[in-house]
Coordinates of C-alpha atoms in Angstrom, one line a residue:
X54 CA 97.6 157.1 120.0
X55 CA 99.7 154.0 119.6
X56 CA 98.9 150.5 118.9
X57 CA 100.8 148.6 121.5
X58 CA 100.9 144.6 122.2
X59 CA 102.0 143.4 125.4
X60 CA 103.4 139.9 125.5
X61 CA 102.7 138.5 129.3
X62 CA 102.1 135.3 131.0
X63 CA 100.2 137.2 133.7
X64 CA 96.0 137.7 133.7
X65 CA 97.1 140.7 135.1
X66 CA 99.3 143.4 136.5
X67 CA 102.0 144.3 133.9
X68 CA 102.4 147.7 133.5
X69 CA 99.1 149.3 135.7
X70 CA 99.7 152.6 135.0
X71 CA 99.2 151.9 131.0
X72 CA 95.5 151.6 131.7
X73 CA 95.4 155.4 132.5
X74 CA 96.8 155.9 128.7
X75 CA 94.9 156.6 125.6
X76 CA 96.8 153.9 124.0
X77 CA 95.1 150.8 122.2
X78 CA 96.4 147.7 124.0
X79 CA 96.2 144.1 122.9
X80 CA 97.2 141.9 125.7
X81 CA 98.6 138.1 124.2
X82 CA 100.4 135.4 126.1
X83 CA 104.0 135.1 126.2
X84 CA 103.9 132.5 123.5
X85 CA 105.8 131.5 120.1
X86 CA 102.4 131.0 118.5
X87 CA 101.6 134.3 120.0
X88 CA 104.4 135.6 118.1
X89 CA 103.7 134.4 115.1
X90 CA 100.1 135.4 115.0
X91 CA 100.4 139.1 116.2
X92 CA 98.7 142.0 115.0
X93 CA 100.8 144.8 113.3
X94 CA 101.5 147.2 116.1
X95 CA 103.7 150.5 117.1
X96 CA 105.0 148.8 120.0
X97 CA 105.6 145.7 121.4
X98 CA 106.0 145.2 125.0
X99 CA 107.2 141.9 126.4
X100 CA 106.8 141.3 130.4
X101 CA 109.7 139.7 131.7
X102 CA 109.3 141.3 135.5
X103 CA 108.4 137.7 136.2
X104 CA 110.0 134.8 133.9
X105 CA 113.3 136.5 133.0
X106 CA 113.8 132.9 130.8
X107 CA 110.5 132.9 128.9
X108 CA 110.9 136.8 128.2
X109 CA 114.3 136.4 126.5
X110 CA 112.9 133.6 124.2
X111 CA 110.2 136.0 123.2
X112 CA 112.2 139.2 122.4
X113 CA 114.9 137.5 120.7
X114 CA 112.0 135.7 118.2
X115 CA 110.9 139.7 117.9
X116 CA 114.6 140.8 117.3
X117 CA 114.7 141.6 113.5
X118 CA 111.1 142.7 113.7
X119 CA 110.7 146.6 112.6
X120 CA 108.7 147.1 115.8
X121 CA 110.3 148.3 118.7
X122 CA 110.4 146.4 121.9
X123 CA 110.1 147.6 125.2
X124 CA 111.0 145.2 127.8
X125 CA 109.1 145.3 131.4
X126 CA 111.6 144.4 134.4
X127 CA 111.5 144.0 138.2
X128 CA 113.9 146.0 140.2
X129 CA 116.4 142.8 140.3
X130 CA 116.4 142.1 136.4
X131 CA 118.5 144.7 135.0
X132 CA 121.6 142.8 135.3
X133 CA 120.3 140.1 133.5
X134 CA 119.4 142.0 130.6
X135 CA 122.5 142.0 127.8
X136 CA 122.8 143.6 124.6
X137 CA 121.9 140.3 122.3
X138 CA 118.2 140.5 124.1
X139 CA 117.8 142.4 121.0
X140 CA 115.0 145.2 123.0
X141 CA 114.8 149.2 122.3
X142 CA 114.6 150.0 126.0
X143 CA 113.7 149.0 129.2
X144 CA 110.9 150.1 131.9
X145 CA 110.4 149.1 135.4
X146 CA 106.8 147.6 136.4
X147 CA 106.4 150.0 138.5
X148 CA 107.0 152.8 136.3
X149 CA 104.2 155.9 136.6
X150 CA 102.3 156.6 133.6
X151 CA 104.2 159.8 132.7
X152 CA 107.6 157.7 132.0
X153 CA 106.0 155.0 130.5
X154 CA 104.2 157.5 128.3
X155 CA 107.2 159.1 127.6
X156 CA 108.9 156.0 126.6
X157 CA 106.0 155.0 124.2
X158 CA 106.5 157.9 122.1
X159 CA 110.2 158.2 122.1
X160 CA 109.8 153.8 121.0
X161 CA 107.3 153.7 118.6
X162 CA 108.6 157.1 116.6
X163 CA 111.5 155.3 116.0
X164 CA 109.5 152.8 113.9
X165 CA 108.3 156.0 111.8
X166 CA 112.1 156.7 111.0
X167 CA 112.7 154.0 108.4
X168 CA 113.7 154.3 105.1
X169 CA 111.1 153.6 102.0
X170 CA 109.7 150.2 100.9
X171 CA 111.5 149.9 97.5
X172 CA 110.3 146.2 96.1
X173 CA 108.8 145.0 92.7
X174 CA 109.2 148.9 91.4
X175 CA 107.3 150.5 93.8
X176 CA 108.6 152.7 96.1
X177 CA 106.6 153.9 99.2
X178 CA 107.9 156.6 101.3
X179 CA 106.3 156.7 104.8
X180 CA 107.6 159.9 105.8
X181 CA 105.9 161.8 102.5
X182 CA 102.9 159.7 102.6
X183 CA 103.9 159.2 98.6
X184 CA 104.0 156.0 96.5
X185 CA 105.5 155.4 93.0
X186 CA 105.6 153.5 90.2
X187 CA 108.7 153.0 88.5
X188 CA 109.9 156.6 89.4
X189 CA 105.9 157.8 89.0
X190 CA 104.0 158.8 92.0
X191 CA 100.4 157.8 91.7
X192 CA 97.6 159.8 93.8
X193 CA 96.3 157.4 96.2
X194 CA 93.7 158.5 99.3
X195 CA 95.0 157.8 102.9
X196 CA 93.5 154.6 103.1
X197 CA 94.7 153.3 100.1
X198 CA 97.9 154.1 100.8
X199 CA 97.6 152.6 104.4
X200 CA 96.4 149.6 103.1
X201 CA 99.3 149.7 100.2
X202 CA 102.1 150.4 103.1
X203 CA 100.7 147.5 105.4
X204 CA 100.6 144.4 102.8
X205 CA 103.8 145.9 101.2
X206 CA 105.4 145.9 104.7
X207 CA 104.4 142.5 105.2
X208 CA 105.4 140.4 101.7
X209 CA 103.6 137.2 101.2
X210 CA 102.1 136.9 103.9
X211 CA 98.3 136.1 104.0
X212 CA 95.9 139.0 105.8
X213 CA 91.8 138.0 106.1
X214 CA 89.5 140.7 105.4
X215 CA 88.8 141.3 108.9
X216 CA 92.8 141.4 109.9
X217 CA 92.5 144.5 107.1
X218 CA 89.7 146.4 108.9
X219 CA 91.3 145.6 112.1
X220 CA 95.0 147.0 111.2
X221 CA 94.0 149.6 108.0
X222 CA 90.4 150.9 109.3
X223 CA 91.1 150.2 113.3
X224 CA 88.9 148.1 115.7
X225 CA 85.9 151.4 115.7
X226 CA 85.3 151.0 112.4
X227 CA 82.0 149.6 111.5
X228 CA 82.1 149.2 108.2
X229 CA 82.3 145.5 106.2
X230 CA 84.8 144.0 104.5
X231 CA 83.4 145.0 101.4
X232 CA 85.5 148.1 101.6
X233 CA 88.5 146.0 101.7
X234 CA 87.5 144.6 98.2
X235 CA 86.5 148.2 97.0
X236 CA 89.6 149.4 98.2
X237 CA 91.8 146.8 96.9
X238 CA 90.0 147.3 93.2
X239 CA 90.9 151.0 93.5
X240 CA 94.5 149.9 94.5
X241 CA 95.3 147.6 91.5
X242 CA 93.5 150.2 89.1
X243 CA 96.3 152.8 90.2
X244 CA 99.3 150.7 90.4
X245 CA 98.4 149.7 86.0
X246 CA 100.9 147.1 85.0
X247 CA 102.1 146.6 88.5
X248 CA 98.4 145.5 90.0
X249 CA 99.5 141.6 90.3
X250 CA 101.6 143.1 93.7
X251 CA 98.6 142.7 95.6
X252 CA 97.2 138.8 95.5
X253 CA 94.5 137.0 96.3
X254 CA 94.0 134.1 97.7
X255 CA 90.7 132.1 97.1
X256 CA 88.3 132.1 100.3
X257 CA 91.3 133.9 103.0
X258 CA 92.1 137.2 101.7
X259 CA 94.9 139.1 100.4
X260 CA 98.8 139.7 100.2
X261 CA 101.2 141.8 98.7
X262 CA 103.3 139.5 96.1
X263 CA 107.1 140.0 94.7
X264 CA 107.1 140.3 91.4
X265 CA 110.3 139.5 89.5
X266 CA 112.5 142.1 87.9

């Protein structure tokens, strides 16, 4: 099951056939602030099957992003679509939930197919769920790993306790935000002279800090 944002500026009606999907879906308007304040996903999908305009402003603030795009389009807005949109692929509104399906997987693996994080002398290899330390792998639990990969893919940036469980533990989990704190203790304990990575910051929360060479 993917994690998939869709950027609209409909209540309504964007891709219908998702709904019959065992996908997670957060739904945000078509916004720059939207943008800037979106959850870590698989896939983003931006709805331009109405405002071709507004649609090319948001995926070219998404281009650079590791996430892939997938771009929704009425049956008269392919030829307005040009290589410096900056989107993975393209799907018609209409599209039946077996394409659309299809085209989640094939996008979002893609995300799954990058290299390892290599900052501040950690590595951290996606593919081989396996993280070092200056050449050293250190035995970390799923979890702790997950949490290491997300702050590490997202340097300095500032995640709340809650954003954690939400993006680490996933919207079912019931747990507090204690564990986040547990968790994060366990974290700096294994990374040893390389614990500073992971930052707090008073009263918000945590993020994953460069540490010069």
């Amino acid at each position: 099951m993917a994690h998939v944002v869709i950027f609209t500026r409909r209540d309504q009606g964007v891709l219908p056939s998702i709904e019959l999907l065992e996908h997670r879906v957060t739904t945000l308007p078509g916004t720059a602030a939207a943008v800037a304040h979106a959850p870590d996903a698989d896939l983003t999908i931006v709805d331009g099957a109405v405002e071709l305009a507004a649609a090319k402003a948001i995926c070219r603030l998404l281009d650079g992003d590791s996430t892939p795009v997938l771009l929704v389009l009425s049956e008269g807005g392919f030829t307005a679509v040009t290589a410096d949109w900056g989107v993975d692929d393209i799907v018609l509104d209409s599209a039946g939930p077996a394409e659309l399906e299809a085209r989640i997987r094939l996008a979002s693996s893609r995300r799954h197919k990058a290299g390892p994080i290599v900052t501040s002398g950690l590595s951290i290899d996606e593919a081989s769920y396996q993280a070092k330390v200056d050449g050293k792998p250190i035995d970390l639990t799923y979890k702790e790993f997950e949490l290491l990969r997300f702050l590490a893919s997202h340097p300095a940036r500032v995640f709340t306790r809650e954003q954690l469980l939400s993006e680490v533990w996933g919207y079912d989990y019931f747990g507090g935000t204690r564990t986040v704190d547990v968790h994060v203790r366990r974290l700096r304990a294994k990374l040893g002279d390389l614990e500073s990575v992971i930052g707090t910051v008073r009263g918000v929360g945590y993020r994953f800090e460069l540490v010069d060479e």
